[in-house]
Amino acid sequence: MSFFDLFTRLFRASNYRNAGSDILASSVIDHTRAEEWTVAYVDGAGRRRRTDVPYLLPKDDQEIQRLDYQHYILRQVLQGNISAPFQLEAQQGYVLDVGCGSGRWASEVATSYPHLQVIGLDLEEANIKASSRPLNYQFTQGNVLEKLPFPDESMTYVHQRLLVAAIPAAKWPWVVQELARVTRRGGWVELVEMGSGFVREGAATQQFMTWFRQLSQMRGIDLEVMGRLDVLLQQAGLHHVQKKTLNLPVGTWGGRMGELLARDMLSGWPSLQPLCQQYLNIPKETFDAVIASLEAEWNSHQTEYEVYVVYGQK
Ligand SMILES: C[S@@+](CC[C@H](N)C(=O)[O-])C[C@H]1O[C@@H](n2cnc3c(N)ncnc32)[C@H](O)[C@@H]1O
């Protein structure tokens, strides 16, 4: 069974609303559009990548499907879409999701809170039928490394998840200040990140993470910042800052969630192969051999993956 067959079955089994079904089947890129080439290229493995931002992961329909799948895992693990101690039912105004990816999180929040307006901001909109979006959801094109296109204090709640491979270390304090700037007094900023910390990592995991760190450093990205996001929220002037670190099992040893997380990582990590070859001179066979040994290693070491949830109030 392929990964996406497994994905489809798991979503059907869990009654996950609309998951994956509204993603347009075509992943064909229109190479005739001149502007496409100014911001993106297709790598040796056929994955589309942006050239105008430090972001390390592909930007194509295949990645959007993985993000949807990963959203399902995170929603289960975090027991919902929002962790901050905040009753959105009692609020008015706007919710912002920065780096919204597939827009799944933002669409679900818009459906759950129809009295709020939810904005998803990303470099580009996911290839998803507009008719499947709630009416109180809207997409805004934007770059989190530039000033956000919203006035001061215009948002009730600002959410940003999994920008680990997108924001250079030197930019993180400024980005968090921007999130705080657009949040109204009394509103909350919430950040969810993973991708830096493992517990009981074996040799293959260590090797992959070494390559990931090296590629990241080339773009000014420092994975260790993910463990210090609470400090950044405090420095941005937020109050009641809380940080939770969850250790998630990776692999079948960790039951269903462990298996799902392993599938997610085994779907996402190979996308770095062309970059490892191009920038680190890692032969494809070497990279593939490391990827191939991950799953057994996660089970034998009982590896865990760290997820950081931090939030603070303005
Ligand atoms: C790993 S995905 C996470 C998506 C979503 N937050 C989620 O949790 O499913 C990272 C997202 O950040 C977006 N991104 C990367 N660099 C960005 C930038 N400079 N400005 C805005 N979005 C960016 C990517 O396009 C991608 O959709």
Tab-separated table of C-alpha atoms and ligand atoms in Angstrom:
chain	number	residue	atom	x	y	z
A	1	MET	CA	0.000	0.000	0.000
A	2	SER	CA	1.410	3.402	-0.944
A	3	PHE	CA	1.757	6.186	1.584
A	4	PHE	CA	-1.137	8.165	0.154
A	5	ASP	CA	-3.391	5.073	0.043
A	6	LEU	CA	-2.694	4.689	3.741
A	7	PHE	CA	-3.341	8.410	4.214
A	8	THR	CA	-6.695	8.251	2.416
A	9	ARG	CA	-7.824	5.205	4.399
A	10	LEU	CA	-6.839	6.720	7.717
A	11	PHE	CA	-8.725	9.893	6.954
A	12	ARG	CA	-11.836	7.993	5.883
A	13	ALA	CA	-11.635	5.901	9.019
A	14	SER	CA	-11.442	8.953	11.218
A	15	ASN	CA	-14.226	10.881	9.456
A	16	TYR	CA	-11.836	13.747	8.949
A	17	ARG	CA	-13.894	16.378	7.199
A	18	ASN	CA	-13.004	16.825	3.522
A	19	ALA	CA	-9.378	15.874	4.155
A	20	GLY	CA	-7.486	15.638	0.913
A	21	SER	CA	-10.665	15.209	-1.137
A	22	ASP	CA	-10.772	18.812	-2.272
A	23	ILE	CA	-7.208	19.018	-3.423
A	24	LEU	CA	-7.177	19.316	-7.181
A	25	ALA	CA	-5.749	16.217	-8.760
A	26	SER	CA	-3.380	18.015	-11.098
A	27	SER	CA	0.085	18.931	-9.902
A	28	VAL	CA	1.138	20.200	-13.296
A	29	ILE	CA	3.038	23.480	-13.179
A	30	ASP	CA	2.339	25.995	-15.902
A	31	HIS	CA	5.864	26.557	-17.228
A	32	THR	CA	4.576	29.027	-19.804
A	33	ARG	CA	3.969	31.610	-17.077
A	34	ALA	CA	7.073	33.768	-17.064
A	35	GLU	CA	6.531	34.920	-13.481
A	36	GLU	CA	6.588	31.273	-12.313
A	37	TRP	CA	10.287	31.063	-13.142
A	38	THR	CA	11.173	34.179	-11.212
A	39	VAL	CA	10.024	32.678	-7.908
A	40	ALA	CA	10.221	28.910	-8.386
A	41	TYR	CA	12.016	26.036	-10.095
A	42	VAL	CA	11.527	22.281	-10.310
A	43	ASP	CA	14.373	20.282	-8.739
A	44	GLY	CA	15.941	17.047	-9.977
A	45	ALA	CA	13.329	14.985	-8.132
A	46	GLY	CA	10.443	16.879	-9.755
A	47	ARG	CA	9.583	18.951	-6.690
A	48	ARG	CA	8.741	22.634	-7.095
A	49	ARG	CA	10.741	25.012	-4.880
A	50	ARG	CA	10.601	28.734	-4.239
A	51	THR	CA	13.788	30.637	-5.059
A	52	ASP	CA	12.918	33.982	-3.470
A	53	VAL	CA	12.780	32.953	0.217
A	54	PRO	CA	15.018	30.847	2.513
A	55	TYR	CA	12.266	28.185	2.836
A	56	LEU	CA	13.808	24.695	2.525
A	57	LEU	CA	10.757	22.554	1.788
A	58	PRO	CA	9.016	22.089	-1.580
A	59	LYS	CA	6.043	24.232	-2.524
A	60	ASP	CA	3.781	21.978	-4.564
A	61	ASP	CA	0.581	19.944	-4.347
A	62	GLN	CA	2.385	16.889	-2.986
A	63	GLU	CA	3.645	18.952	-0.051
A	64	ILE	CA	0.172	20.422	0.488
A	65	GLN	CA	-1.176	16.865	0.871
A	66	ARG	CA	1.546	16.067	3.401
A	67	LEU	CA	0.707	19.235	5.342
A	68	ASP	CA	-2.948	18.208	5.494
A	69	TYR	CA	-1.952	14.798	6.801
A	70	GLN	CA	0.408	16.398	9.332
A	71	HIS	CA	-2.367	18.776	10.413
A	72	TYR	CA	-4.524	15.795	11.294
A	73	ILE	CA	-1.722	14.353	13.449
A	74	LEU	CA	-1.069	17.646	15.236
A	75	ARG	CA	-4.751	18.290	15.870
A	76	GLN	CA	-4.988	14.870	17.537
A	77	VAL	CA	-1.809	15.321	19.544
A	78	LEU	CA	-2.669	18.849	20.683
A	79	GLN	CA	-6.296	17.839	21.308
A	80	GLY	CA	-7.619	20.644	19.161
A	81	ASN	CA	-6.543	23.527	16.999
A	82	ILE	CA	-5.881	26.084	19.736
A	83	SER	CA	-3.845	25.631	22.910
A	84	ALA	CA	-3.826	29.182	24.326
A	85	PRO	CA	-6.230	29.597	27.280
A	86	PHE	CA	-8.601	31.687	25.259
A	87	GLN	CA	-12.345	31.338	24.615
A	88	LEU	CA	-12.690	32.293	20.954
A	89	GLU	CA	-16.476	31.864	21.280
A	90	ALA	CA	-16.526	35.030	23.336
A	91	GLN	CA	-14.308	37.074	21.001
A	92	GLN	CA	-14.972	39.241	17.974
A	93	GLY	CA	-12.827	40.222	15.035
A	94	TYR	CA	-10.025	38.545	13.118
A	95	VAL	CA	-7.903	35.421	13.500
A	96	LEU	CA	-4.651	35.253	11.494
A	97	ASP	CA	-2.762	32.083	10.503
A	98	VAL	CA	0.747	32.966	9.289
A	99	GLY	CA	2.311	30.487	6.844
A	100	CYS	CA	-1.065	28.785	6.491
A	101	GLY	CA	0.088	26.087	4.028
A	102	SER	CA	-2.935	24.077	2.913
A	103	GLY	CA	-5.220	26.443	4.832
A	104	ARG	CA	-6.685	23.445	6.642
A	105	TRP	CA	-6.105	24.814	10.154
A	106	ALA	CA	-7.560	28.213	9.222
A	107	SER	CA	-10.576	26.668	7.459
A	108	GLU	CA	-11.356	24.474	10.457
A	109	VAL	CA	-11.110	27.415	12.846
A	110	ALA	CA	-13.349	29.457	10.520
A	111	THR	CA	-15.916	26.638	10.550
A	112	SER	CA	-15.755	26.277	14.331
A	113	TYR	CA	-16.106	30.038	14.925
A	114	PRO	CA	-18.401	31.386	12.195
A	115	HIS	CA	-18.709	34.737	13.977
A	116	LEU	CA	-14.974	35.404	13.419
A	117	GLN	CA	-13.130	36.273	10.209
A	118	VAL	CA	-10.126	34.008	9.618
A	119	ILE	CA	-7.227	35.052	7.388
A	120	GLY	CA	-4.613	32.636	6.087
A	121	LEU	CA	-1.366	34.261	4.942
A	122	ASP	CA	1.229	32.476	2.856
A	123	LEU	CA	3.566	33.016	-0.088
A	124	GLU	CA	0.917	31.559	-2.368
A	125	GLU	CA	-2.513	30.034	-2.063
A	126	ALA	CA	-2.898	26.259	-1.941
A	127	ASN	CA	-4.439	24.658	-4.994
A	128	ILE	CA	-7.781	23.960	-3.301
A	129	LYS	CA	-11.312	24.552	-4.577
A	130	ALA	CA	-12.574	27.880	-3.282
A	131	SER	CA	-16.052	26.368	-2.874
A	132	SER	CA	-14.746	24.062	-0.141
A	133	ARG	CA	-13.664	27.042	1.978
A	134	PRO	CA	-15.886	28.518	4.695
A	135	LEU	CA	-17.229	31.953	3.754
A	136	ASN	CA	-15.503	33.558	6.739
A	137	TYR	CA	-12.072	32.354	5.556
A	138	GLN	CA	-9.938	34.404	3.221
A	139	PHE	CA	-6.431	34.013	1.863
A	140	THR	CA	-3.907	36.846	1.762
A	141	GLN	CA	-0.653	36.581	-0.130
A	142	GLY	CA	2.273	37.768	1.978
A	143	ASN	CA	5.809	37.176	3.180
A	144	VAL	CA	6.392	36.751	6.906
A	145	LEU	CA	9.919	38.114	6.452
A	146	GLU	CA	8.411	41.457	5.437
A	147	LYS	CA	6.020	43.762	7.275
A	148	LEU	CA	2.649	42.036	7.620
A	149	PRO	CA	-0.073	43.727	5.527
A	150	PHE	CA	-2.311	44.392	8.543
A	151	PRO	CA	-2.744	47.395	10.843
A	152	ASP	CA	-1.525	47.446	14.451
A	153	GLU	CA	-3.777	45.629	16.929
A	154	SER	CA	-6.109	44.311	14.199
A	155	MET	CA	-6.120	40.606	15.204
A	156	THR	CA	-7.765	38.839	18.119
A	157	TYR	CA	-5.599	35.735	17.830
A	158	VAL	CA	-2.480	35.050	15.732
A	159	HIS	CA	-1.305	31.527	15.030
A	160	GLN	CA	1.909	30.434	13.329
A	161	ARG	CA	2.857	26.780	12.954
A	162	LEU	CA	5.891	25.006	11.502
A	163	LEU	CA	7.895	27.870	10.036
A	164	VAL	CA	11.086	26.206	11.330
A	165	ALA	CA	12.488	25.776	7.820
A	166	ALA	CA	11.439	29.249	6.705
A	167	ILE	CA	12.702	31.908	9.108
A	168	PRO	CA	16.419	32.730	9.524
A	169	ALA	CA	17.565	32.969	13.159
A	170	ALA	CA	18.365	36.668	12.846
A	171	LYS	CA	14.794	37.355	11.660
A	172	TRP	CA	12.906	35.430	14.374
A	173	PRO	CA	12.788	38.295	16.950
A	174	TRP	CA	11.516	40.714	14.294
A	175	VAL	CA	8.919	38.204	13.027
A	176	VAL	CA	7.578	37.596	16.544
A	177	GLN	CA	7.413	41.369	17.100
A	178	GLU	CA	5.372	41.675	13.906
A	179	LEU	CA	2.966	38.985	15.152
A	180	ALA	CA	2.662	40.919	18.419
A	181	ARG	CA	2.215	44.244	16.588
A	182	VAL	CA	-0.872	43.063	14.693
A	183	THR	CA	-2.409	41.457	17.819
A	184	ARG	CA	-4.868	43.579	19.770
A	185	ARG	CA	-4.444	44.214	23.484
A	186	GLY	CA	-5.762	41.174	25.354
A	187	GLY	CA	-5.347	38.968	22.258
A	188	TRP	CA	-3.017	35.979	22.025
A	189	VAL	CA	-0.100	34.851	19.839
A	190	GLU	CA	0.488	31.109	19.549
A	191	LEU	CA	3.479	29.362	17.937
A	192	VAL	CA	3.760	25.626	17.297
A	193	GLU	CA	7.061	24.215	16.084
A	194	MET	CA	8.933	20.955	15.714
A	195	GLY	CA	11.890	19.803	13.708
A	196	SER	CA	14.803	20.349	16.051
A	197	GLY	CA	14.725	17.967	19.007
A	198	PHE	CA	14.728	14.185	19.297
A	199	VAL	CA	14.922	11.905	22.303
A	200	ARG	CA	16.875	8.632	21.839
A	201	GLU	CA	17.984	9.365	18.273
A	202	GLY	CA	20.021	6.720	16.478
A	203	ALA	CA	22.791	7.102	13.924
A	204	ALA	CA	20.549	7.535	10.861
A	205	THR	CA	18.420	10.199	12.566
A	206	GLN	CA	21.579	11.989	13.692
A	207	GLN	CA	22.970	11.858	10.157
A	208	PHE	CA	19.800	13.245	8.616
A	209	MET	CA	19.616	16.000	11.239
A	210	THR	CA	23.271	16.912	10.572
A	211	TRP	CA	22.436	17.411	6.895
A	212	PHE	CA	19.264	19.317	7.765
A	213	ARG	CA	21.231	21.609	10.114
A	214	GLN	CA	23.923	22.181	7.483
A	215	LEU	CA	21.367	23.109	4.805
A	216	SER	CA	19.589	25.316	7.329
A	217	GLN	CA	22.799	27.130	8.299
A	218	MET	CA	23.428	27.942	4.644
A	219	ARG	CA	20.181	29.924	4.729
A	220	GLY	CA	20.760	31.451	8.148
A	221	ILE	CA	18.237	29.093	9.776
A	222	ASP	CA	19.063	27.781	13.269
A	223	LEU	CA	16.851	24.902	14.430
A	224	GLU	CA	17.801	25.540	18.060
A	225	VAL	CA	15.728	28.745	18.037
A	226	MET	CA	12.621	26.511	18.242
A	227	GLY	CA	13.461	25.686	21.863
A	228	ARG	CA	13.630	29.415	22.785
A	229	LEU	CA	10.411	30.770	21.296
A	230	ASP	CA	9.018	31.550	24.744
A	231	VAL	CA	11.872	34.000	25.271
A	232	LEU	CA	11.067	35.664	21.945
A	233	LEU	CA	7.425	36.100	22.960
A	234	GLN	CA	8.519	37.680	26.242
A	235	GLN	CA	10.952	39.978	24.427
A	236	ALA	CA	8.082	41.042	22.134
A	237	GLY	CA	6.273	42.309	25.240
A	238	LEU	CA	3.728	39.496	25.615
A	239	HIS	CA	2.478	38.409	29.043
A	240	HIS	CA	1.437	35.109	30.579
A	241	VAL	CA	3.892	33.325	28.273
A	242	GLN	CA	3.694	29.551	28.521
A	243	LYS	CA	5.760	26.876	26.835
A	244	LYS	CA	4.832	23.210	26.565
A	245	THR	CA	7.143	20.560	25.150
A	246	LEU	CA	5.451	17.372	24.002
A	247	ASN	CA	7.452	14.239	23.247
A	248	LEU	CA	5.773	12.308	20.448
A	249	PRO	CA	6.723	8.692	19.727
A	250	VAL	CA	7.941	8.059	16.189
A	251	GLY	CA	7.327	4.625	14.705
A	252	THR	CA	4.988	1.718	15.283
A	253	TRP	CA	6.379	1.229	18.791
A	254	GLY	CA	4.352	4.335	19.676
A	255	GLY	CA	0.996	2.977	18.494
A	256	ARG	CA	-1.192	4.638	15.897
A	257	MET	CA	0.112	8.179	16.461
A	258	GLY	CA	3.699	6.951	16.289
A	259	GLU	CA	2.979	5.205	13.020
A	260	LEU	CA	1.250	8.278	11.548
A	261	LEU	CA	4.121	10.550	12.566
A	262	ALA	CA	6.660	8.157	11.057
A	263	ARG	CA	4.682	8.164	7.765
A	264	ASP	CA	4.646	11.962	7.822
A	265	MET	CA	8.399	12.181	8.339
A	266	LEU	CA	9.159	9.500	5.761
A	267	SER	CA	7.052	11.496	3.315
A	268	GLY	CA	8.651	14.854	4.120
A	269	TRP	CA	12.320	14.136	4.750
A	270	PRO	CA	13.186	12.690	1.298
A	271	SER	CA	12.286	16.065	-0.228
A	272	LEU	CA	15.655	17.349	1.016
A	273	GLN	CA	17.589	14.861	-1.146
A	274	PRO	CA	18.139	17.166	-4.142
A	275	LEU	CA	19.374	19.956	-1.815
A	276	CYS	CA	21.741	17.552	-0.007
A	277	GLN	CA	23.133	16.493	-3.367
A	278	GLN	CA	23.443	20.024	-4.730
A	279	TYR	CA	24.792	21.849	-1.665
A	280	LEU	CA	26.442	19.129	0.459
A	281	ASN	CA	27.608	16.754	-2.302
A	282	ILE	CA	25.808	13.827	-0.660
A	283	PRO	CA	25.357	11.060	-3.263
A	284	LYS	CA	21.717	10.078	-3.745
A	285	GLU	CA	22.491	6.456	-2.778
A	286	THR	CA	23.992	7.593	0.541
A	287	PHE	CA	21.004	9.808	1.303
A	288	ASP	CA	18.501	7.099	0.336
A	289	ALA	CA	20.292	4.513	2.502
A	290	VAL	CA	19.972	6.789	5.550
A	291	ILE	CA	16.270	7.350	4.872
A	292	ALA	CA	15.737	3.604	4.391
A	293	SER	CA	17.157	2.779	7.821
A	294	LEU	CA	15.156	5.372	9.770
A	295	GLU	CA	11.990	3.409	10.450
A	296	ALA	CA	13.659	0.351	11.986
A	297	GLU	CA	15.933	2.622	13.987
A	298	TRP	CA	13.029	4.659	15.408
A	299	ASN	CA	11.422	1.430	16.597
A	300	SER	CA	14.574	-0.112	18.048
A	301	HIS	CA	15.563	3.125	19.868
A	302	GLN	CA	11.986	4.113	20.741
A	303	THR	CA	12.735	7.581	19.372
A	304	GLU	CA	10.597	10.567	20.326
A	305	TYR	CA	10.159	13.860	18.490
A	306	GLU	CA	9.731	17.144	20.357
A	307	VAL	CA	6.865	19.530	19.606
A	308	TYR	CA	6.930	23.002	21.139
A	309	VAL	CA	3.748	24.940	21.835
A	310	VAL	CA	4.225	28.484	23.112
A	311	TYR	CA	1.710	31.255	23.581
A	312	GLY	CA	1.465	34.661	25.161
A	313	GLN	CA	-1.050	37.453	25.646
A	314	LYS	CA	-0.634	41.067	24.565
B	1	LIG	C1	5.818	23.434	6.907
B	1	LIG	S1	4.595	24.454	6.187
B	1	LIG	C2	3.422	24.658	7.519
B	1	LIG	C3	2.061	25.048	7.021
B	1	LIG	C4	0.986	25.229	8.092
B	1	LIG	N1	1.334	26.267	9.027
B	1	LIG	C5	0.721	23.941	8.809
B	1	LIG	O1	1.007	23.841	10.001
B	1	LIG	O2	0.228	23.006	8.174
B	1	LIG	C6	5.364	26.030	6.114
B	1	LIG	C7	4.538	27.048	5.356
B	1	LIG	O3	5.180	28.318	5.472
B	1	LIG	C8	5.124	28.957	4.226
B	1	LIG	N2	6.236	29.908	4.137
B	1	LIG	C9	7.541	29.649	3.986
B	1	LIG	N3	8.244	30.792	3.941
B	1	LIG	C10	7.343	31.794	4.052
B	1	LIG	C11	7.446	33.199	4.059
B	1	LIG	N4	8.642	33.813	3.939
B	1	LIG	N5	6.318	33.929	4.184
B	1	LIG	C12	5.108	33.331	4.287
B	1	LIG	N6	4.950	31.995	4.296
B	1	LIG	C13	6.059	31.231	4.176
B	1	LIG	C14	5.231	27.847	3.211
B	1	LIG	O4	4.741	28.274	1.956
B	1	LIG	C15	4.410	26.752	3.863
B	1	LIG	O5	3.076	26.830	3.467
